[in-house]
Amino acid sequence: MSSEFSRRDFLRFSGATGAAAFIAATLSACSGGPASTGSVGAGTNKDLITAVIGYGNDQSWDPTQTASAFAMAGINHIYEGLLDTDPITREPYPALATALPSDLNATTWTFTLRDGAKWHDGKPVTADDVVFTFERVLDPEANVLVGNFFKSWLQEVKKVDDKNVELVFKFPFPDAAPRLTIAKIMPKHVFGQAGAWDQAKSGKAVGSGPYKLVQHNPKSNTSFEAFDGYNGPRPATVKKMNWLTIVDAAARVAKISGGSAESQIADNIPYANVEQLKQQSLTVEGGKGMNHMFLMFNTGAKPFDDVRVRQALHYAIDKQKMIDVALKGHGTASSSFLNEGHPDHKRASVVYDYDPEKAKALLKEAGVSNLTINLMAVNVSWIADCLPTIASSWEAIGIKTTLEPQDTAALFTKMDQFQDYQVVAAASNPNQFGMDADLILHYNYVPGGLWMKYSHWDGTDDAKKLFTMMDDAGKETDKAKRTELIHKYLDFVAEQAILYPVVHNELMTAWDPKKLSGIRAQPYPGINLLQAKRT
């Protein structure tokens, strides 16, 4: 197979079919396999953590290509970066490297590898492995997904000797430290072999992290064991883990419910089941972050090439009704592309507070009347719950609206083929990769990127203006000035409303506090058990 990262690979393996894999849960109608595989007796075995993941485990496990919620969560237990970040605070800490960089504004960073670091097959981790990994990340022919987060600022990675590597930047980039967790270092002797990257897609994993993958059954479960040779900062806390993939919400909730529950933790808890699980003495907590529903417009189709029409459709939506009815209060109306609570959040210059009269005025100003819209959408349960509010809101200002929720893969196959459409509603969460504003915007807004091509906005003068603004902010080393430039381009993104959030919502995690400690609910899909313990 060619190493070129095709659009179809992106859609199939990266989770871009809903951007960041929150919607991967809908790629099949049920769990598709014996969900309890290997979990019998899990409630009493203190050497085992059984987890229920609400996303499929059958997407790519290649760390350079995937945005699959299940795979990325597993990869964080199997592999290490030079630096890794805490799953909640996102503060960087030395992983394969021995120390954090001393000067964040330097244009070269040198890292020494940890003494005694080994791959799961027993071979030592070397500088050659680091160089091998970053060559793939930066390779324009491979064009891997995570390359989007490095190519603008990282020039190259050079071997100094077997234990030391040097990162050479194009310009000072202070946000590089947490960004390095995205580049999981991979063994050259394993993945440098012919066909090995295809094997990585299908579940081959050889890392240096605290857990090794021992069994992978797509559509059923993935199991892990503690790696005895690990000598890094966050060792395994239990001997074994078994993660069940159950995308059906009712089956997932049942697996953690009741006195005979087989699992101790489950993510992607439906809002309707939160109180039920709390009444069973389970802890249920939400993580607030970038998870959101967005609208994306086809600017190549009239009248959606007119910014006033795009703005009108956002102003028309009764977001508080959507939050109350569909999200059961677990959401916030978007006041910026970034979620409220993000360090760089500031109310945008244009905020789409519910204002149907302004919406009607904008449509009149644009000369648009008798508009009919077919709203295509992914059929993720919480997105589907939000759609009636959009339809009723648009109908209220005289727009005839047809809803067309459909299987995620089917929808984005149409997008991939650039079939005609008007408006799409889908979900996204770039927080899987990181927190900084530059990373978040580069997930959707990047020259030549799929989302820009889907929206037919790539190549426009406005798009070029935005990309220049983003580049200028990325090169600014003064924090106050950089923040000012970030807010400037966030205002422009809000004004243009090409691909823009309607609401940000919480992601809910449930666990049994009598059986597990050290759990923190994260604001992006998946779980992290590197500090969890059986009690």
Short mmCIF file of C-alpha atoms in Angstrom, two decimals:
data_model
loop_
_atom_site.label_atom_id
_atom_site.label_comp_id
_atom_site.label_asym_id
_atom_site.label_seq_id
_atom_site.Cartn_x
_atom_site.Cartn_y
_atom_site.Cartn_z
CA MET A 1 0.00 0.00 0.00
CA SER A 2 1.23 3.51 -0.77
CA SER A 3 2.52 5.55 2.16
CA GLU A 4 0.52 8.50 0.91
CA PHE A 5 -2.16 9.47 3.40
CA SER A 6 -5.25 9.58 1.19
CA ARG A 7 -8.48 11.35 2.03
CA ARG A 8 -10.17 7.99 2.36
CA ASP A 9 -7.50 6.85 4.85
CA PHE A 10 -8.06 10.06 6.76
CA LEU A 11 -11.77 9.47 6.97
CA ARG A 12 -11.51 5.79 7.75
CA PHE A 13 -8.64 5.75 10.18
CA SER A 14 -8.26 9.19 11.72
CA GLY A 15 -11.79 9.70 12.93
CA ALA A 16 -12.05 12.83 10.82
CA THR A 17 -15.52 11.63 9.98
CA GLY A 18 -16.67 13.72 12.86
CA ALA A 19 -13.32 15.19 13.58
CA ALA A 20 -11.77 13.75 16.63
CA ALA A 21 -13.70 10.56 16.93
CA PHE A 22 -16.46 11.55 19.31
CA ILE A 23 -18.72 10.35 16.56
CA ALA A 24 -16.84 7.13 15.99
CA ALA A 25 -19.34 5.57 18.37
CA THR A 26 -21.89 5.49 15.61
CA LEU A 27 -19.83 3.65 13.03
CA SER A 28 -21.74 0.52 13.93
CA ALA A 29 -25.18 0.11 15.40
CA CYS A 30 -24.06 -2.17 18.19
CA SER A 31 -20.93 -3.38 19.86
CA GLY A 32 -20.49 -5.99 17.17
CA GLY A 33 -18.96 -8.68 19.35
CA PRO A 34 -18.96 -10.45 22.70
CA ALA A 35 -18.48 -7.34 24.82
CA SER A 36 -17.75 -9.30 27.99
CA THR A 37 -14.72 -11.06 26.47
CA GLY A 38 -12.21 -11.68 29.23
CA SER A 39 -14.16 -9.68 31.83
CA VAL A 40 -15.71 -12.47 33.89
CA GLY A 41 -14.93 -11.92 37.54
CA ALA A 42 -13.65 -8.42 36.90
CA GLY A 43 -15.49 -7.03 39.90
CA THR A 44 -13.41 -8.96 42.43
CA ASN A 45 -10.03 -9.31 40.68
CA LYS A 46 -7.87 -6.55 42.14
CA ASP A 47 -5.13 -7.20 39.58
CA LEU A 48 -7.50 -6.18 36.76
CA ILE A 49 -9.28 -3.01 35.67
CA THR A 50 -12.16 -3.58 33.28
CA ALA A 51 -13.23 -0.47 31.38
CA VAL A 52 -16.08 0.20 28.98
CA ILE A 53 -15.28 2.54 26.12
CA GLY A 54 -18.12 4.06 24.11
CA TYR A 55 -16.17 4.12 20.85
CA GLY A 56 -14.97 1.53 18.37
CA ASN A 57 -11.56 -0.12 18.76
CA ASP A 58 -11.45 -1.08 15.08
CA GLN A 59 -9.95 2.10 13.65
CA SER A 60 -6.24 2.83 13.11
CA TRP A 61 -3.76 2.21 15.94
CA ASP A 62 -0.98 4.02 14.08
CA PRO A 63 -0.06 6.87 16.48
CA THR A 64 0.91 9.13 13.58
CA GLN A 65 -2.42 8.72 11.79
CA THR A 66 -5.24 8.13 14.22
CA ALA A 67 -7.81 10.33 15.90
CA SER A 68 -9.83 7.31 17.09
CA ALA A 69 -10.93 7.90 20.69
CA PHE A 70 -10.35 4.28 21.71
CA ALA A 71 -7.01 3.93 19.95
CA MET A 72 -5.64 7.26 21.17
CA ALA A 73 -6.55 6.42 24.77
CA GLY A 74 -4.85 3.03 24.44
CA ILE A 75 -1.80 4.53 22.73
CA ASN A 76 -1.27 6.86 25.70
CA HIS A 77 -0.74 3.77 27.87
CA ILE A 78 1.48 1.93 25.35
CA TYR A 79 3.76 4.59 23.89
CA GLU A 80 5.67 7.60 25.17
CA GLY A 81 6.68 10.91 23.69
CA LEU A 82 9.91 12.70 24.52
CA LEU A 83 7.58 14.66 26.77
CA ASP A 84 4.09 13.67 27.80
CA THR A 85 1.33 15.71 29.38
CA ASP A 86 -0.96 15.13 32.32
CA PRO A 87 -4.32 14.01 30.91
CA ILE A 88 -6.25 16.70 32.80
CA THR A 89 -3.95 19.67 33.45
CA ARG A 90 -2.08 19.02 30.17
CA GLU A 91 1.12 20.16 31.86
CA PRO A 92 4.16 18.56 30.20
CA TYR A 93 6.51 16.23 32.06
CA PRO A 94 9.63 14.30 30.94
CA ALA A 95 8.74 10.87 29.54
CA LEU A 96 11.41 9.33 27.31
CA ALA A 97 13.41 12.53 27.77
CA THR A 98 15.08 13.19 31.12
CA ALA A 99 14.12 16.86 31.49
CA LEU A 100 11.89 19.63 30.21
CA PRO A 101 13.49 22.24 27.93
CA SER A 102 15.16 25.02 29.93
CA ASP A 103 14.47 27.82 27.44
CA LEU A 104 11.05 27.75 25.79
CA ASN A 105 12.04 30.52 23.39
CA ALA A 106 15.16 28.78 22.07
CA THR A 107 15.23 27.64 18.45
CA THR A 108 16.94 24.34 19.29
CA TRP A 109 16.04 21.93 22.07
CA THR A 110 18.33 19.05 23.03
CA PHE A 111 16.92 16.02 24.84
CA THR A 112 18.71 13.16 26.56
CA LEU A 113 16.90 9.82 26.54
CA ARG A 114 16.12 8.02 29.79
CA ASP A 115 18.68 5.44 30.83
CA GLY A 116 17.37 1.90 30.55
CA ALA A 117 14.31 2.76 28.43
CA LYS A 118 13.26 -0.37 26.53
CA TRP A 119 10.77 -1.34 23.90
CA HIS A 120 8.23 -3.98 24.79
CA ASP A 121 10.31 -6.52 22.84
CA GLY A 122 13.28 -5.82 25.12
CA LYS A 123 15.43 -3.80 22.72
CA PRO A 124 16.78 -0.41 23.91
CA VAL A 125 15.25 2.91 22.89
CA THR A 126 17.78 4.98 20.92
CA ALA A 127 18.11 8.34 19.24
CA ASP A 128 17.60 6.55 15.90
CA ASP A 129 14.05 5.73 16.97
CA VAL A 130 13.35 9.38 17.75
CA VAL A 131 14.71 10.56 14.40
CA PHE A 132 12.79 7.79 12.60
CA THR A 133 9.53 8.91 14.23
CA PHE A 134 9.92 12.59 13.43
CA GLU A 135 11.01 11.89 9.87
CA ARG A 136 7.62 10.24 9.36
CA VAL A 137 5.80 13.08 11.12
CA LEU A 138 7.43 15.69 8.87
CA ASP A 139 7.47 13.65 5.64
CA PRO A 140 5.35 15.47 3.01
CA GLU A 141 4.85 12.23 1.07
CA ALA A 142 3.56 10.28 4.08
CA ASN A 143 1.45 13.37 4.97
CA VAL A 144 0.39 11.88 8.31
CA LEU A 145 -2.37 13.42 10.39
CA VAL A 146 -0.18 14.60 13.28
CA GLY A 147 2.14 16.34 10.84
CA ASN A 148 -0.35 19.23 10.80
CA PHE A 149 0.67 20.00 14.38
CA PHE A 150 4.43 20.14 13.67
CA LYS A 151 5.20 21.19 10.10
CA SER A 152 4.64 24.91 10.59
CA TRP A 153 7.32 25.27 13.29
CA LEU A 154 9.58 22.16 13.41
CA GLN A 155 12.39 22.10 10.84
CA GLU A 156 14.06 18.77 11.67
CA VAL A 157 15.17 16.37 14.40
CA LYS A 158 18.85 15.37 14.43
CA LYS A 159 20.76 12.62 16.20
CA VAL A 160 23.58 13.91 18.42
CA ASP A 161 24.60 10.46 19.65
CA ASP A 162 22.79 7.28 20.74
CA LYS A 163 21.29 9.00 23.80
CA ASN A 164 20.78 12.59 22.62
CA VAL A 165 18.67 14.29 19.96
CA GLU A 166 18.31 17.90 18.84
CA LEU A 167 15.07 19.51 17.68
CA VAL A 168 15.61 22.42 15.28
CA PHE A 169 12.78 24.96 15.04
CA LYS A 170 11.93 27.31 12.18
CA PHE A 171 11.30 30.01 14.79
CA PRO A 172 10.84 30.06 18.58
CA PHE A 173 7.67 28.15 19.49
CA PRO A 174 6.97 28.13 23.25
CA ASP A 175 3.94 25.85 22.90
CA ALA A 176 6.13 23.04 21.56
CA ALA A 177 6.59 21.32 24.95
CA PRO A 178 3.03 19.99 25.37
CA ARG A 179 2.82 19.47 21.61
CA LEU A 180 5.56 16.83 21.79
CA THR A 181 3.22 14.35 23.51
CA ILE A 182 1.45 13.98 20.14
CA ALA A 183 4.57 12.48 18.57
CA LYS A 184 4.74 9.06 20.21
CA ILE A 185 8.21 7.63 19.68
CA MET A 186 8.12 4.36 17.77
CA PRO A 187 10.78 1.64 17.28
CA LYS A 188 12.60 1.87 13.97
CA HIS A 189 13.47 -1.83 13.99
CA VAL A 190 9.76 -2.68 14.09
CA PHE A 191 8.00 -0.02 12.02
CA GLY A 192 10.84 0.56 9.59
CA GLN A 193 10.05 -2.81 8.02
CA ALA A 194 8.05 -3.08 4.81
CA GLY A 195 4.31 -3.12 5.45
CA ALA A 196 4.67 -2.33 9.15
CA TRP A 197 2.62 0.88 9.03
CA ASP A 198 -0.31 -1.08 7.65
CA GLN A 199 0.13 -3.51 10.55
CA ALA A 200 0.08 -0.55 12.94
CA LYS A 201 -3.27 0.52 11.53
CA SER A 202 -4.74 -2.88 12.33
CA GLY A 203 -3.46 -3.03 15.91
CA LYS A 204 0.24 -3.90 15.97
CA ALA A 205 1.74 -1.94 18.87
CA VAL A 206 5.27 -2.05 20.29
CA GLY A 207 5.93 0.83 22.65
CA SER A 208 8.10 1.80 25.60
CA GLY A 209 5.24 2.75 27.91
CA PRO A 210 3.94 1.23 31.15
CA TYR A 211 1.49 -1.15 29.46
CA LYS A 212 1.91 -3.47 26.51
CA LEU A 213 -0.92 -4.55 24.25
CA VAL A 214 -1.46 -8.30 24.58
CA GLN A 215 -4.77 -8.94 22.80
CA HIS A 216 -6.73 -6.93 20.26
CA ASN A 217 -10.16 -8.10 19.09
CA PRO A 218 -11.74 -5.45 16.86
CA LYS A 219 -15.36 -4.73 17.75
CA SER A 220 -14.96 -6.57 21.05
CA ASN A 221 -12.08 -5.77 23.41
CA THR A 222 -8.44 -4.80 23.74
CA SER A 223 -6.39 -6.03 26.70
CA PHE A 224 -3.17 -4.77 28.24
CA GLU A 225 -0.56 -6.02 30.72
CA ALA A 226 1.94 -4.12 32.83
CA PHE A 227 5.38 -3.95 31.19
CA ASP A 228 7.99 -5.19 33.67
CA GLY A 229 10.77 -3.40 31.81
CA TYR A 230 9.26 0.08 32.18
CA ASN A 231 11.32 2.48 34.30
CA GLY A 232 9.62 5.78 33.50
CA PRO A 233 7.70 8.35 35.58
CA ARG A 234 4.21 6.77 35.54
CA PRO A 235 4.43 2.99 36.02
CA ALA A 236 1.46 0.65 35.65
CA THR A 237 -0.75 0.53 38.73
CA VAL A 238 -2.41 -2.82 38.01
CA LYS A 239 -1.19 -5.97 36.32
CA LYS A 240 -3.90 -6.15 33.68
CA MET A 241 -6.51 -4.00 31.94
CA ASN A 242 -9.34 -5.12 29.67
CA TRP A 243 -11.11 -2.44 27.67
CA LEU A 244 -14.45 -3.39 26.16
CA THR A 245 -15.76 -1.51 23.13
CA ILE A 246 -19.51 -1.02 23.48
CA VAL A 247 -20.89 1.71 21.27
CA ASP A 248 -24.52 0.95 22.11
CA ALA A 249 -25.42 3.28 24.99
CA ALA A 250 -27.86 0.97 26.77
CA ALA A 251 -25.43 -1.98 26.70
CA ARG A 252 -22.60 0.26 27.90
CA VAL A 253 -24.57 1.57 30.86
CA ALA A 254 -25.72 -1.96 31.74
CA LYS A 255 -22.11 -3.17 31.92
CA ILE A 256 -21.30 -0.77 34.76
CA SER A 257 -24.69 -0.94 36.52
CA GLY A 258 -25.88 -3.03 39.44
CA GLY A 259 -24.21 -5.15 42.08
CA SER A 260 -22.83 -7.63 39.53
CA ALA A 261 -21.28 -4.97 37.28
CA GLU A 262 -18.37 -6.40 35.30
CA SER A 263 -16.61 -3.08 34.79
CA GLN A 264 -15.37 -0.40 37.16
CA ILE A 265 -15.36 2.56 34.76
CA ALA A 266 -17.19 3.69 31.61
CA ASP A 267 -16.88 6.77 29.45
CA ASN A 268 -19.37 8.47 27.10
CA ILE A 269 -22.22 8.21 29.62
CA PRO A 270 -25.55 9.41 28.16
CA TYR A 271 -26.97 12.43 29.96
CA ALA A 272 -30.24 10.60 30.53
CA ASN A 273 -28.44 7.95 32.65
CA VAL A 274 -26.40 10.24 34.91
CA GLU A 275 -28.84 10.33 37.84
CA GLN A 276 -29.57 6.61 37.57
CA LEU A 277 -25.89 5.77 37.98
CA LYS A 278 -25.41 8.26 40.79
CA GLN A 279 -28.25 6.57 42.66
CA GLN A 280 -26.26 3.33 42.41
CA SER A 281 -23.42 5.04 44.33
CA LEU A 282 -21.30 5.48 41.24
CA THR A 283 -19.34 8.67 40.73
CA VAL A 284 -20.37 10.44 37.54
CA GLU A 285 -18.42 13.52 36.53
CA GLY A 286 -18.20 15.63 33.41
CA GLY A 287 -15.24 17.17 31.66
CA LYS A 288 -15.79 20.57 30.08
CA GLY A 289 -13.64 21.30 27.06
CA MET A 290 -13.67 21.72 23.29
CA ASN A 291 -16.23 19.01 22.55
CA HIS A 292 -18.82 20.71 20.42
CA MET A 293 -21.45 20.53 17.73
CA PHE A 294 -20.60 22.70 14.74
CA LEU A 295 -22.31 23.84 11.59
CA MET A 296 -20.29 23.75 8.37
CA PHE A 297 -21.53 25.59 5.30
CA ASN A 298 -20.89 24.88 1.64
CA THR A 299 -19.73 28.34 0.59
CA GLY A 300 -19.65 27.13 -3.01
CA ALA A 301 -23.45 26.99 -2.99
CA LYS A 302 -25.66 30.07 -2.87
CA PRO A 303 -26.78 31.70 -0.66
CA PHE A 304 -24.24 30.25 1.80
CA ASP A 305 -21.44 32.17 0.13
CA ASP A 306 -22.95 35.26 1.80
CA VAL A 307 -21.62 35.73 5.34
CA ARG A 308 -24.91 37.39 6.35
CA VAL A 309 -26.81 34.18 5.61
CA ARG A 310 -24.37 32.07 7.63
CA GLN A 311 -24.60 34.49 10.53
CA ALA A 312 -28.40 34.59 10.34
CA LEU A 313 -28.65 30.82 10.66
CA HIS A 314 -26.51 30.91 13.81
CA TYR A 315 -28.45 33.81 15.38
CA ALA A 316 -31.71 31.95 14.72
CA ILE A 317 -30.90 28.89 16.87
CA ASP A 318 -32.40 28.76 20.38
CA LYS A 319 -29.27 27.42 22.04
CA GLN A 320 -30.60 27.50 25.58
CA LYS A 321 -33.53 25.30 24.56
CA MET A 322 -31.05 22.94 22.94
CA ILE A 323 -28.97 22.81 26.12
CA ASP A 324 -32.01 22.27 28.37
CA VAL A 325 -33.78 19.67 26.23
CA ALA A 326 -31.09 17.79 24.34
CA LEU A 327 -28.07 18.14 26.63
CA LYS A 328 -29.95 18.08 29.97
CA GLY A 329 -28.03 21.17 31.07
CA HIS A 330 -24.58 19.75 30.25
CA GLY A 331 -23.61 22.36 27.69
CA THR A 332 -22.76 25.99 27.03
CA ALA A 333 -23.68 28.19 24.09
CA SER A 334 -20.55 28.99 22.12
CA SER A 335 -19.21 32.50 22.64
CA SER A 336 -15.98 31.82 20.73
CA PHE A 337 -14.50 29.01 18.69
CA LEU A 338 -12.73 28.08 21.94
CA ASN A 339 -14.78 26.78 24.86
CA GLU A 340 -15.38 28.92 27.91
CA GLY A 341 -12.75 27.92 30.44
CA HIS A 342 -9.99 27.68 27.85
CA PRO A 343 -6.98 29.84 28.85
CA ASP A 344 -7.23 31.84 25.63
CA HIS A 345 -11.02 32.17 25.64
CA LYS A 346 -12.50 35.61 25.17
CA ARG A 347 -15.96 36.48 23.93
CA ALA A 348 -15.61 36.93 20.21
CA SER A 349 -16.41 40.19 18.47
CA VAL A 350 -19.45 38.41 17.02
CA VAL A 351 -21.37 36.18 19.44
CA TYR A 352 -24.44 34.36 18.13
CA ASP A 353 -26.80 34.88 21.04
CA TYR A 354 -30.36 33.83 20.25
CA ASP A 355 -31.82 36.70 18.21
CA PRO A 356 -34.43 35.63 15.64
CA GLU A 357 -35.24 39.21 14.70
CA LYS A 358 -31.62 39.91 13.83
CA ALA A 359 -31.56 36.68 11.85
CA LYS A 360 -34.56 37.78 9.79
CA ALA A 361 -33.03 41.22 9.25
CA LEU A 362 -29.75 39.71 7.98
CA LEU A 363 -31.62 37.45 5.54
CA LYS A 364 -33.62 40.42 4.27
CA GLU A 365 -30.43 42.47 3.89
CA ALA A 366 -28.92 39.60 1.88
CA GLY A 367 -32.00 39.50 -0.34
CA VAL A 368 -32.84 35.93 0.68
CA SER A 369 -36.42 34.72 1.02
CA ASN A 370 -38.27 31.41 0.79
CA LEU A 371 -35.07 29.58 1.72
CA THR A 372 -35.20 25.79 1.94
CA ILE A 373 -32.40 23.95 3.74
CA ASN A 374 -31.52 20.28 3.89
CA LEU A 375 -29.42 19.87 7.05
CA MET A 376 -27.20 16.80 6.80
CA ALA A 377 -25.88 15.51 10.12
CA VAL A 378 -24.07 12.65 11.80
CA ASN A 379 -26.41 10.40 13.75
CA VAL A 380 -24.54 10.56 17.06
CA SER A 381 -27.23 10.36 19.72
CA TRP A 382 -26.64 13.76 21.33
CA ILE A 383 -26.29 15.46 17.94
CA ALA A 384 -29.54 13.84 16.79
CA ASP A 385 -31.20 15.14 19.97
CA CYS A 386 -30.08 18.70 19.07
CA LEU A 387 -31.38 18.67 15.50
CA PRO A 388 -35.11 19.28 16.22
CA THR A 389 -34.24 22.53 18.00
CA ILE A 390 -32.30 23.71 14.96
CA ALA A 391 -35.18 22.81 12.65
CA SER A 392 -37.83 24.50 14.78
CA SER A 393 -35.64 27.59 15.18
CA TRP A 394 -35.10 27.94 11.43
CA GLU A 395 -38.75 27.25 10.68
CA ALA A 396 -39.64 30.07 13.09
CA ILE A 397 -37.86 32.60 10.85
CA GLY A 398 -39.45 31.24 7.70
CA ILE A 399 -36.84 28.70 6.57
CA LYS A 400 -38.24 25.35 5.47
CA THR A 401 -35.92 22.76 7.01
CA THR A 402 -35.40 19.08 6.30
CA LEU A 403 -33.24 17.02 8.68
CA GLU A 404 -31.08 14.27 7.26
CA PRO A 405 -29.15 12.50 10.04
CA GLN A 406 -27.21 9.51 8.75
CA ASP A 407 -24.41 7.11 9.46
CA THR A 408 -21.18 8.99 10.01
CA ALA A 409 -19.19 7.02 7.44
CA ALA A 410 -21.92 7.50 4.83
CA LEU A 411 -22.09 11.23 5.39
CA PHE A 412 -18.37 11.83 5.15
CA THR A 413 -18.00 9.52 2.17
CA LYS A 414 -20.30 11.97 0.41
CA MET A 415 -18.14 14.82 1.68
CA ASP A 416 -15.01 12.99 0.57
CA GLN A 417 -16.48 12.66 -2.90
CA PHE A 418 -17.35 16.38 -2.77
CA GLN A 419 -20.99 15.71 -3.43
CA ASP A 420 -23.16 18.79 -3.23
CA TYR A 421 -24.62 19.82 0.12
CA GLN A 422 -25.85 22.93 1.92
CA VAL A 423 -25.18 22.64 5.66
CA VAL A 424 -23.69 19.88 7.83
CA ALA A 425 -23.94 19.41 11.61
CA ALA A 426 -21.26 17.25 13.23
CA ALA A 427 -19.06 16.97 16.33
CA SER A 428 -15.43 17.75 16.99
CA ASN A 429 -12.90 17.72 19.84
CA PRO A 430 -9.27 18.63 19.06
CA ASN A 431 -8.47 18.44 22.80
CA GLN A 432 -7.50 14.81 22.19
CA PHE A 433 -4.31 16.23 20.72
CA GLY A 434 -3.81 19.24 22.95
CA MET A 435 -5.13 22.43 24.42
CA ASP A 436 -3.38 25.39 22.79
CA ALA A 437 -5.36 27.61 20.45
CA ASP A 438 -2.92 27.17 17.55
CA LEU A 439 -3.40 23.40 17.64
CA ILE A 440 -7.18 23.64 17.99
CA LEU A 441 -7.55 25.95 15.00
CA HIS A 442 -5.12 23.93 12.90
CA TYR A 443 -7.35 20.88 13.36
CA ASN A 444 -9.99 22.46 11.13
CA TYR A 445 -8.49 25.57 9.59
CA VAL A 446 -5.34 24.63 7.68
CA PRO A 447 -4.33 25.39 4.06
CA GLY A 448 -5.19 22.42 1.89
CA GLY A 449 -7.04 20.77 4.78
CA LEU A 450 -10.07 18.57 4.24
CA TRP A 451 -12.48 20.75 6.21
CA MET A 452 -11.52 23.81 4.16
CA LYS A 453 -12.05 21.82 0.96
CA TYR A 454 -15.36 20.45 2.21
CA SER A 455 -16.55 24.00 2.86
CA HIS A 456 -15.17 25.20 -0.51
CA TRP A 457 -13.48 28.03 1.39
CA ASP A 458 -9.89 26.96 0.83
CA GLY A 459 -8.11 29.30 -1.56
CA THR A 460 -10.43 32.26 -0.99
CA ASP A 461 -8.97 35.63 -0.07
CA ASP A 462 -10.61 35.41 3.36
CA ALA A 463 -9.07 31.99 3.97
CA LYS A 464 -5.63 33.26 2.99
CA LYS A 465 -6.10 36.19 5.34
CA LEU A 466 -6.95 33.83 8.21
CA PHE A 467 -3.99 31.53 7.56
CA THR A 468 -1.65 34.53 7.55
CA MET A 469 -3.12 35.72 10.87
CA MET A 470 -2.63 32.25 12.36
CA ASP A 471 0.98 32.11 11.14
CA ASP A 472 1.71 35.54 12.59
CA ALA A 473 0.35 34.47 15.99
CA GLY A 474 2.32 31.23 15.92
CA LYS A 475 5.61 33.08 15.35
CA GLU A 476 5.05 35.62 18.14
CA THR A 477 7.09 34.78 21.26
CA ASP A 478 5.74 37.52 23.52
CA LYS A 479 2.85 35.90 25.36
CA ALA A 480 0.69 39.01 25.64
CA LYS A 481 1.16 39.90 21.98
CA ARG A 482 0.53 36.30 20.92
CA THR A 483 -2.72 36.22 22.91
CA GLU A 484 -3.80 39.46 21.23
CA LEU A 485 -3.12 37.97 17.80
CA ILE A 486 -4.97 34.76 18.74
CA HIS A 487 -8.04 36.77 19.74
CA LYS A 488 -7.79 38.67 16.45
CA TYR A 489 -8.00 35.51 14.34
CA LEU A 490 -10.64 33.98 16.62
CA ASP A 491 -12.78 37.07 16.00
CA PHE A 492 -12.31 36.60 12.26
CA VAL A 493 -13.29 32.92 12.45
CA ALA A 494 -16.42 33.89 14.42
CA GLU A 495 -17.36 36.57 11.93
CA GLN A 496 -16.94 34.28 8.92
CA ALA A 497 -18.87 31.34 10.46
CA ILE A 498 -17.57 28.80 7.94
CA LEU A 499 -17.18 25.93 10.40
CA TYR A 500 -18.26 27.17 13.82
CA PRO A 501 -19.51 25.73 17.11
CA VAL A 502 -23.14 26.05 18.17
CA VAL A 503 -22.68 24.55 21.66
CA HIS A 504 -19.86 23.08 23.70
CA ASN A 505 -20.90 20.08 25.79
CA GLU A 506 -19.57 18.01 28.68
CA LEU A 507 -18.36 14.43 28.30
CA MET A 508 -19.46 12.22 31.19
CA THR A 509 -17.43 9.45 32.85
CA ALA A 510 -18.74 7.06 35.51
CA TRP A 511 -16.77 4.84 37.89
CA ASP A 512 -17.21 2.83 41.07
CA PRO A 513 -15.32 4.67 43.86
CA LYS A 514 -15.41 1.51 46.00
CA LYS A 515 -13.30 -0.29 43.38
CA LEU A 516 -11.27 2.49 41.73
CA SER A 517 -9.37 5.54 42.95
CA GLY A 518 -7.23 8.12 41.19
CA ILE A 519 -9.80 8.73 38.43
CA ARG A 520 -10.35 12.15 36.89
CA ALA A 521 -12.99 12.82 34.24
CA GLN A 522 -11.37 14.18 31.10
CA PRO A 523 -12.94 16.69 28.71
CA TYR A 524 -12.19 14.65 25.58
CA PRO A 525 -13.15 11.11 24.53
CA GLY A 526 -11.60 8.07 26.17
CA ILE A 527 -10.00 7.45 29.57
CA ASN A 528 -6.57 7.58 31.18
CA LEU A 529 -5.76 5.02 33.88
CA LEU A 530 -2.05 5.74 34.43
CA GLN A 531 -2.80 6.96 37.95
CA ALA A 532 -5.81 4.76 38.68
CA LYS A 533 -5.70 2.10 41.38
CA ARG A 534 -7.94 -0.79 42.38
CA THR A 535 -9.18 -0.34 45.95
#
